[in-house]
Amino acid sequence: MDSSRPTEAIHPYLERVDELCALIERRADAVDTGGPANELLRDNIARLAEIGFFGLGVPKHYGGLELPEWVKCESVERIAAACGVTAFSQNQFHGGVGFVGNASDPRLRDELMPKLSAGAILCGVAFAHLRRPTGSPVTAKRADGGYIVRGKAPWISDWSMMHAFVLGAAIEETGQTLFAYVDRAESADRLIASPPMELAVMTASDTVSVEIDDLFVTDAHVLQLCAADHMERSDYRGITGHVTLPLGCARGSVAFLRGLGKPLFAEAADCFSTEVESIRSDSLHWNASRADDPQYRQNALRVRAGAVSVALRAAQTSIAGGGGRSHLLVHPAQRRLREAGFYATMALTADTQAALTEAFTHGC
Ligand SMILES: Cc1cc2nc3c(=O)[nH]c(=O)nc-3n(C[C@H](O)[C@H](O)[C@H](O)COP(=O)(O)OP(=O)(O)OC[C@H]3O[C@@H](n4cnc5c(N)ncnc54)[C@H](O)[C@@H]3O)c2cc1C
């Protein structure tokens, strides 16, 4: 994260985001209950692409807007306040943009980045399985001119919306980590997707598991070849990189509480709002650049758990404020409670699991 965020988050791009968020928020409950990859979610993603959202941090020579990181984080918070699944889906697609932007082969970057930046290619991600302590269920074996990849990727969101995805695999011979760009159309005969999972949250994200049947990935489509402990290191440096969605969710609840128009809930909204500001500021401080500081791990984990905790508590308070109607399936308070619970498991590691358990058991 960028620590150069101004105190007042003012930027012309945010006005465009706000305009779109007004529509996204009006649709949020319909998107949430509209089934996997419903038309409204697709339209939200298309409208984000139209305002250059997937090229927000992309260099201008690739057609991106090249805006500072804080503008992206603030935009994502606002989207997450409006609609969790739209925020989650864009998060996965931004993950694809980030990986291709860091591809070791400049030819791959030059070919794909303009299309990714414009949202003409939507590229998801499938690598959470690399974190499994029992070993990656997706493996790769060296072959002439590339790798043969096989196994089962247990989670891939936005399946029917994406044109491509970043696939993580452990290389059998060396244990190294391979990240490959997989074009769905070109690989269709090697990918067998499950039906969309029946989920209590993020149903619209069209999350599936995918069997990979001896998929040949050419060297030209290798994004990165990394050391065996790459995920562990990258998770360690990125502990506070996952606070944006829960903080946005908490902001949505803060607005809901204020809208109730009662001093009790206005006071609660003020408390949660102050907490959101403080956690955001701490997350900017305890970012990857401080990963070598002996205080980093403890503080970064506290910040991560704090973000999920404030999202959950603000949503619970909204339920109390909203009364019995909060339990209608299309009520924003319980939708946000489900979303906040989901953020507890995003990019989960043993460390974040322990920090969350500590926060939920004893308070932050
Ligand atoms: C709706 C939904 C959509 C998702 N979409 C995507 C997606 O698009 N792409 C993607 O890559 N991922 C996706 N995920 C995965 C997500 O990011 C998390 O990685 C996942 O939810 C973690 O849960 P798990 O049960 O799979 O974890 P596991 O992989 O089983 O474990 C998670 C962590 O817990 C710790 N752990 C687990 N078991 C042990 C043990 N026995 N001993 C010590 N430590 C242990 C490990 O540190 C491990 O890293 C999605 C998940 C959900 C629920």
Coordinates of C-alpha atoms and ligand atoms in Angstrom, one line a residue:
M1 CA 0.0 0.0 0.0
D2 CA 1.0 3.6 -0.6
S3 CA 1.6 5.6 2.5
S4 CA 1.3 8.9 0.6
R5 CA -2.5 9.0 1.0
P6 CA -3.6 12.5 1.8
T7 CA -5.7 13.2 4.9
E8 CA -8.7 14.3 2.8
A9 CA -9.3 11.6 0.1
I10 CA -10.1 14.0 -2.7
H11 CA -9.3 13.2 -6.4
P12 CA -11.3 13.8 -9.6
Y13 CA -11.3 10.0 -10.3
L14 CA -13.2 9.4 -7.0
E15 CA -16.1 11.5 -8.3
R16 CA -16.5 9.0 -11.2
V17 CA -16.3 6.1 -8.7
D18 CA -18.9 7.8 -6.5
E19 CA -21.3 8.2 -9.4
L20 CA -21.0 4.6 -10.3
C21 CA -21.2 3.5 -6.7
A22 CA -24.6 5.1 -6.3
L23 CA -25.9 2.7 -9.0
I24 CA -23.9 -0.3 -7.6
E25 CA -25.3 0.3 -4.1
R26 CA -28.9 0.5 -5.4
R27 CA -28.4 -2.9 -7.1
A28 CA -26.4 -4.6 -4.3
D29 CA -29.1 -6.7 -2.8
A30 CA -30.3 -7.8 -6.3
V31 CA -26.8 -8.7 -7.3
D32 CA -26.3 -10.6 -4.0
T33 CA -29.4 -12.7 -4.5
G34 CA -29.4 -12.8 -8.4
G35 CA -27.4 -16.0 -8.7
P36 CA -23.9 -16.8 -10.0
A37 CA -22.5 -14.3 -12.5
N38 CA -25.8 -12.5 -12.9
E39 CA -26.4 -9.8 -15.5
L40 CA -26.3 -7.0 -12.9
L41 CA -22.9 -8.1 -11.6
R42 CA -21.6 -8.4 -15.2
D43 CA -22.9 -4.9 -15.9
N44 CA -21.2 -3.5 -12.7
I45 CA -17.9 -5.0 -13.9
A46 CA -18.4 -3.7 -17.5
R47 CA -19.1 -0.2 -16.1
L48 CA -16.0 -0.3 -13.9
A49 CA -14.0 -1.2 -17.1
E50 CA -15.6 1.7 -18.9
I51 CA -14.2 4.2 -16.4
G52 CA -10.7 2.6 -16.8
F53 CA -10.9 1.0 -13.4
F54 CA -8.8 -2.1 -14.4
G55 CA -6.1 0.2 -15.6
L56 CA -6.1 2.4 -12.5
G57 CA -2.5 1.7 -11.5
V58 CA -1.3 0.6 -15.0
P59 CA 1.4 2.7 -16.7
K60 CA 0.1 5.1 -19.4
H61 CA 2.1 3.4 -22.2
Y62 CA -0.2 0.3 -21.7
G63 CA -3.3 2.6 -21.8
G64 CA -3.7 2.7 -18.0
L65 CA -4.5 5.8 -15.9
E66 CA -1.3 5.4 -13.8
L67 CA -3.0 6.8 -10.7
P68 CA -1.5 6.6 -7.2
E69 CA -2.1 3.4 -5.2
W70 CA -4.2 5.3 -2.6
V71 CA -6.8 6.3 -5.3
K72 CA -7.2 2.6 -6.0
C73 CA -7.5 1.6 -2.3
E74 CA -10.0 4.4 -1.7
S75 CA -12.0 3.5 -4.8
V76 CA -12.1 -0.2 -3.7
E77 CA -13.2 0.8 -0.2
R78 CA -16.1 2.8 -1.7
I79 CA -17.1 -0.1 -4.0
A80 CA -16.9 -2.5 -1.0
A81 CA -19.2 -0.2 1.0
A82 CA -21.7 -0.3 -1.9
C83 CA -21.6 -4.0 -2.9
G84 CA -19.3 -6.7 -1.5
V85 CA -19.4 -9.1 -4.4
T86 CA -18.7 -6.4 -7.0
A87 CA -15.7 -5.4 -4.8
F88 CA -14.6 -9.0 -4.5
S89 CA -14.9 -9.7 -8.3
Q90 CA -12.9 -6.6 -9.2
N91 CA -10.3 -7.7 -6.6
Q92 CA -9.8 -11.0 -8.4
F93 CA -9.6 -9.3 -11.8
H94 CA -7.2 -6.7 -10.4
G95 CA -5.1 -9.6 -9.1
G96 CA -4.8 -10.8 -12.8
V97 CA -3.7 -7.4 -13.9
G98 CA -1.1 -7.3 -11.2
F99 CA 0.4 -10.7 -12.0
V100 CA 0.6 -10.0 -15.8
G101 CA 2.1 -6.5 -15.0
N102 CA 4.9 -8.3 -13.2
A103 CA 5.4 -11.0 -15.8
S104 CA 9.1 -11.8 -16.2
D105 CA 8.7 -11.9 -20.0
P106 CA 8.2 -8.3 -21.4
R107 CA 6.5 -9.8 -24.6
L108 CA 3.7 -11.2 -22.5
R109 CA 3.3 -7.8 -20.7
D110 CA 3.3 -5.9 -24.0
E111 CA 0.7 -8.3 -25.5
L112 CA -1.7 -8.5 -22.6
M113 CA -1.5 -5.3 -20.5
P114 CA -3.4 -3.0 -22.9
K115 CA -6.3 -5.5 -23.1
L116 CA -6.3 -6.1 -19.3
S117 CA -6.1 -2.5 -18.5
A118 CA -9.1 -1.8 -20.7
G119 CA -11.0 -4.6 -19.1
A120 CA -11.2 -6.3 -22.6
I121 CA -9.6 -9.4 -21.0
L122 CA -10.8 -10.2 -17.5
C123 CA -8.2 -12.4 -15.8
G124 CA -9.0 -14.1 -12.5
V125 CA -6.7 -15.9 -10.1
A126 CA -6.4 -19.5 -8.8
F127 CA -3.5 -19.8 -6.4
A128 CA -4.8 -19.9 -2.8
H129 CA -4.2 -23.7 -2.9
L130 CA -0.4 -23.0 -2.8
R131 CA -0.9 -22.1 0.8
R132 CA -2.1 -25.5 1.8
P133 CA 0.3 -27.0 4.4
T134 CA -0.3 -30.5 3.0
G135 CA 1.1 -29.4 -0.4
S136 CA -0.3 -27.9 -3.5
P137 CA -3.1 -29.9 -5.1
V138 CA -2.0 -28.5 -8.5
T139 CA 1.4 -29.5 -9.7
A140 CA 3.6 -29.0 -12.8
K141 CA 6.2 -31.1 -14.5
R142 CA 8.8 -29.8 -16.9
A143 CA 8.2 -30.8 -20.6
D144 CA 9.7 -29.7 -23.9
G145 CA 9.0 -25.9 -24.3
G146 CA 6.9 -25.6 -21.2
Y147 CA 5.1 -27.4 -18.3
I148 CA 2.4 -30.0 -18.0
V149 CA 0.1 -28.9 -15.2
R150 CA -2.4 -31.2 -13.5
G151 CA -4.5 -31.4 -10.3
K152 CA -7.5 -29.6 -8.9
A153 CA -7.8 -25.9 -8.1
P154 CA -10.3 -25.7 -5.3
W155 CA -11.4 -22.1 -5.7
I156 CA -11.8 -19.9 -8.7
S157 CA -14.2 -17.1 -8.7
D158 CA -15.9 -15.3 -11.6
W159 CA -15.5 -18.4 -13.8
S160 CA -18.0 -17.7 -16.5
M161 CA -17.0 -14.0 -16.6
M162 CA -13.3 -14.5 -17.1
H163 CA -11.4 -14.9 -20.3
A164 CA -8.2 -16.1 -18.6
F165 CA -6.7 -16.8 -15.2
V166 CA -3.5 -16.9 -13.3
L167 CA -2.8 -20.5 -12.2
G168 CA -0.4 -21.4 -9.4
A169 CA 1.3 -24.8 -9.3
A170 CA 4.1 -26.5 -7.4
I171 CA 6.8 -27.8 -9.7
E172 CA 7.2 -31.6 -9.0
E173 CA 11.0 -31.8 -9.6
T174 CA 12.1 -28.7 -7.7
G175 CA 9.2 -27.6 -5.5
Q176 CA 9.4 -24.2 -7.1
T177 CA 6.2 -22.2 -7.6
L178 CA 5.0 -21.6 -11.1
F179 CA 2.5 -18.9 -12.0
A180 CA 1.1 -19.4 -15.5
Y181 CA -1.3 -17.4 -17.7
V182 CA -4.1 -19.7 -18.8
D183 CA -6.3 -18.6 -21.7
R184 CA -9.7 -20.3 -21.1
A185 CA -10.7 -20.6 -24.7
E186 CA -7.4 -22.2 -25.7
S187 CA -7.4 -24.6 -22.7
A188 CA -11.1 -25.5 -22.7
D189 CA -10.6 -29.2 -23.4
R190 CA -8.2 -29.5 -20.4
L191 CA -10.3 -27.7 -17.8
I192 CA -13.3 -29.3 -16.1
A193 CA -15.2 -26.9 -13.9
S194 CA -17.6 -27.9 -11.1
P195 CA -21.0 -26.3 -11.1
P196 CA -21.1 -22.9 -9.2
M197 CA -20.7 -23.6 -5.5
E198 CA -23.8 -23.1 -3.3
L199 CA -22.5 -20.5 -1.0
A200 CA -24.0 -18.4 1.8
V201 CA -22.1 -15.4 0.6
M202 CA -20.6 -14.1 -2.6
T203 CA -22.9 -16.4 -4.5
A204 CA -22.8 -14.0 -7.5
S205 CA -19.1 -14.5 -7.7
D206 CA -19.7 -17.8 -9.6
T207 CA -17.0 -19.7 -7.6
V208 CA -16.1 -23.1 -8.9
S209 CA -13.3 -25.7 -8.5
V210 CA -11.5 -26.8 -11.6
E211 CA -9.9 -30.1 -12.6
I212 CA -6.8 -29.5 -14.7
D213 CA -6.2 -32.5 -16.9
D214 CA -2.6 -32.4 -18.2
L215 CA -2.7 -28.8 -19.4
F216 CA 0.3 -27.8 -21.5
V217 CA 1.6 -24.3 -20.5
T218 CA 4.1 -23.0 -22.9
D219 CA 7.2 -21.1 -21.6
A220 CA 5.7 -18.0 -23.3
H221 CA 2.8 -18.2 -20.9
V222 CA 4.9 -18.5 -17.7
L223 CA 4.3 -15.3 -15.7
Q224 CA 6.8 -16.1 -12.9
L225 CA 8.9 -19.0 -11.7
C226 CA 9.5 -18.5 -8.0
A227 CA 11.2 -20.1 -5.0
A228 CA 9.3 -22.8 -3.1
D229 CA 8.6 -20.5 -0.2
H230 CA 7.3 -17.7 -2.4
M231 CA 3.7 -17.7 -1.2
E232 CA 4.8 -17.7 2.4
R233 CA 7.1 -14.7 1.9
S234 CA 4.5 -12.9 -0.2
D235 CA 1.8 -13.5 2.4
Y236 CA 4.1 -12.3 5.1
R237 CA 4.8 -9.0 3.3
G238 CA 1.2 -8.6 2.3
I239 CA -0.6 -9.1 5.7
T240 CA -2.1 -5.6 5.7
G241 CA -2.8 -5.7 1.9
H242 CA -6.2 -7.3 2.5
V243 CA -7.8 -4.7 4.7
T244 CA -9.5 -2.7 2.0
L245 CA -12.6 -4.8 1.5
P246 CA -13.4 -5.2 5.2
L247 CA -12.8 -1.5 5.8
G248 CA -15.1 -0.7 2.9
C249 CA -17.7 -3.1 4.3
A250 CA -17.5 -1.3 7.6
R251 CA -18.0 2.1 5.9
G252 CA -21.1 0.7 4.3
S253 CA -22.5 -0.2 7.7
V254 CA -21.5 3.2 9.1
A255 CA -23.6 4.9 6.4
F256 CA -26.5 2.6 7.1
L257 CA -26.3 3.4 10.9
R258 CA -26.2 7.1 10.2
G259 CA -29.2 6.7 7.9
L260 CA -31.3 5.3 10.8
G261 CA -31.5 8.9 12.1
K262 CA -31.2 8.2 15.8
P263 CA -28.5 9.6 18.1
L264 CA -27.7 6.1 19.5
F265 CA -26.8 4.8 16.0
A266 CA -25.2 8.0 15.0
E267 CA -22.8 7.7 17.9
A268 CA -22.1 4.1 17.0
A269 CA -21.4 5.2 13.4
D270 CA -19.0 7.8 14.7
C271 CA -17.1 5.2 16.8
F272 CA -16.8 2.7 13.9
S273 CA -15.8 5.5 11.5
T274 CA -13.0 6.6 13.9
E275 CA -11.9 2.9 14.1
V276 CA -11.9 2.5 10.3
E277 CA -9.7 5.6 10.0
S278 CA -7.3 4.4 12.6
I279 CA -7.0 0.9 11.1
R280 CA -6.4 2.3 7.7
S281 CA -3.7 4.6 8.9
D282 CA -2.1 1.7 10.8
S283 CA -2.3 -0.5 7.7
L284 CA -0.5 2.2 5.7
H285 CA 2.2 2.3 8.4
W286 CA 2.7 -1.4 8.7
N287 CA 3.0 -2.1 5.0
A288 CA 5.4 -4.4 3.2
S289 CA 8.2 -1.8 3.4
R290 CA 8.4 -2.5 7.2
A291 CA 8.4 -6.3 6.8
D292 CA 11.9 -6.4 8.3
D293 CA 11.0 -4.5 11.4
P294 CA 10.9 -6.8 14.4
Q295 CA 7.5 -5.2 15.4
Y296 CA 6.0 -5.8 11.9
R297 CA 4.4 -9.2 12.2
Q298 CA 2.5 -8.6 15.4
N299 CA 1.3 -5.1 14.4
A300 CA 0.4 -6.1 10.8
L301 CA -1.6 -9.1 12.1
R302 CA -3.4 -6.9 14.7
V303 CA -4.3 -4.5 11.9
R304 CA -5.6 -7.2 9.6
A305 CA -7.7 -8.8 12.4
G306 CA -8.9 -5.3 13.4
A307 CA -10.2 -4.6 9.9
V308 CA -12.3 -7.8 9.8
S309 CA -13.5 -7.3 13.4
V310 CA -14.7 -3.7 12.8
A311 CA -16.5 -4.9 9.6
L312 CA -18.3 -7.6 11.6
R313 CA -19.1 -5.4 14.6
A314 CA -20.4 -2.6 12.4
A315 CA -22.6 -5.1 10.5
Q316 CA -23.9 -6.6 13.7
T317 CA -24.8 -3.2 15.1
S318 CA -26.6 -2.5 11.8
I319 CA -28.7 -5.6 12.4
A320 CA -29.6 -4.5 15.9
G321 CA -30.4 -1.1 14.5
G322 CA -32.4 -2.4 11.6
G323 CA -34.6 -4.7 13.8
G324 CA -36.3 -7.8 12.6
R325 CA -36.4 -6.6 8.9
S326 CA -32.6 -7.0 8.9
H327 CA -33.1 -10.7 8.4
L328 CA -34.9 -10.3 5.1
L329 CA -32.6 -11.8 2.6
V330 CA -32.4 -8.6 0.6
H331 CA -31.6 -6.4 3.7
P332 CA -28.2 -4.7 3.5
A333 CA -27.3 -5.2 7.2
Q334 CA -27.2 -9.0 7.1
R335 CA -25.7 -9.0 3.6
R336 CA -22.8 -7.0 5.0
L337 CA -22.5 -9.3 8.0
R338 CA -22.1 -12.2 5.6
E339 CA -19.6 -10.2 3.6
A340 CA -17.6 -9.3 6.7
G341 CA -17.5 -13.0 7.6
F342 CA -16.2 -13.9 4.2
Y343 CA -13.3 -11.3 4.5
A344 CA -12.1 -13.3 7.5
T345 CA -11.2 -16.2 5.2
M346 CA -9.7 -14.3 2.2
A347 CA -6.1 -15.2 1.7
L348 CA -6.1 -17.1 4.9
T349 CA -2.9 -18.3 6.5
A350 CA -2.1 -20.0 9.8
D351 CA -0.9 -16.6 11.1
T352 CA -4.0 -14.6 10.1
Q353 CA -6.2 -17.5 11.3
A354 CA -4.6 -17.2 14.7
A355 CA -4.8 -13.4 14.8
L356 CA -8.5 -13.5 13.9
T357 CA -9.2 -16.2 16.5
E358 CA -7.3 -14.1 19.1
A359 CA -9.3 -10.9 18.1
F360 CA -12.7 -12.7 18.2
T361 CA -11.9 -14.5 21.4
H362 CA -10.4 -11.7 23.5
G363 CA -11.1 -8.5 21.5
C364 CA -8.4 -6.5 19.6
Ligands
LIG1 C1 -16.3 -17.8 -2.1 C2 -14.8 -18.0 -2.2 C3 -14.1 -17.5 -3.3 C4 -12.8 -17.8 -3.5 N1 -12.2 -17.4 -4.7 C5 -10.9 -17.6 -4.8 C6 -10.3 -17.3 -6.1 O1 -10.9 -16.8 -7.0 N2 -8.9 -17.6 -6.2 C7 -8.2 -18.2 -5.2 O2 -7.0 -18.4 -5.4 N3 -8.8 -18.4 -4.0 C8 -10.1 -18.2 -3.8 N4 -10.7 -18.5 -2.6 C9 -9.8 -19.1 -1.5 C10 -9.6 -18.1 -0.4 O3 -8.8 -17.0 -0.8 C11 -8.9 -18.7 0.8 O4 -7.6 -19.2 0.5 C12 -9.6 -19.8 1.4 O5 -10.9 -19.4 1.7 C13 -9.0 -20.4 2.6 O6 -9.7 -21.5 3.0 P1 -9.3 -23.1 2.8 O7 -10.2 -23.8 3.6 O8 -9.3 -23.4 1.3 O9 -7.9 -23.1 3.3 P2 -6.7 -24.1 3.3 O10 -6.0 -23.9 2.0 O11 -7.1 -25.5 3.7 O12 -5.9 -23.5 4.6 C14 -5.8 -22.1 4.7 C15 -4.6 -21.8 5.6 O13 -4.9 -22.3 6.9 C16 -3.7 -22.8 7.5 N5 -3.9 -24.3 7.7 C17 -4.9 -25.0 7.2 N6 -4.8 -26.3 7.6 C18 -3.7 -26.3 8.5 C19 -3.1 -27.3 9.2 N7 -3.5 -28.6 9.2 N8 -2.0 -27.0 9.9 C20 -1.5 -25.7 9.9 N9 -2.1 -24.7 9.2 C21 -3.2 -25.0 8.5 C22 -2.6 -22.7 6.4 O14 -1.8 -21.7 6.8 C23 -3.3 -22.4 5.2 O15 -2.6 -21.5 4.4 C24 -12.0 -18.3 -2.4 C25 -12.7 -18.7 -1.2 C26 -14.0 -18.5 -1.1 C27 -14.7 -19.0 0.1

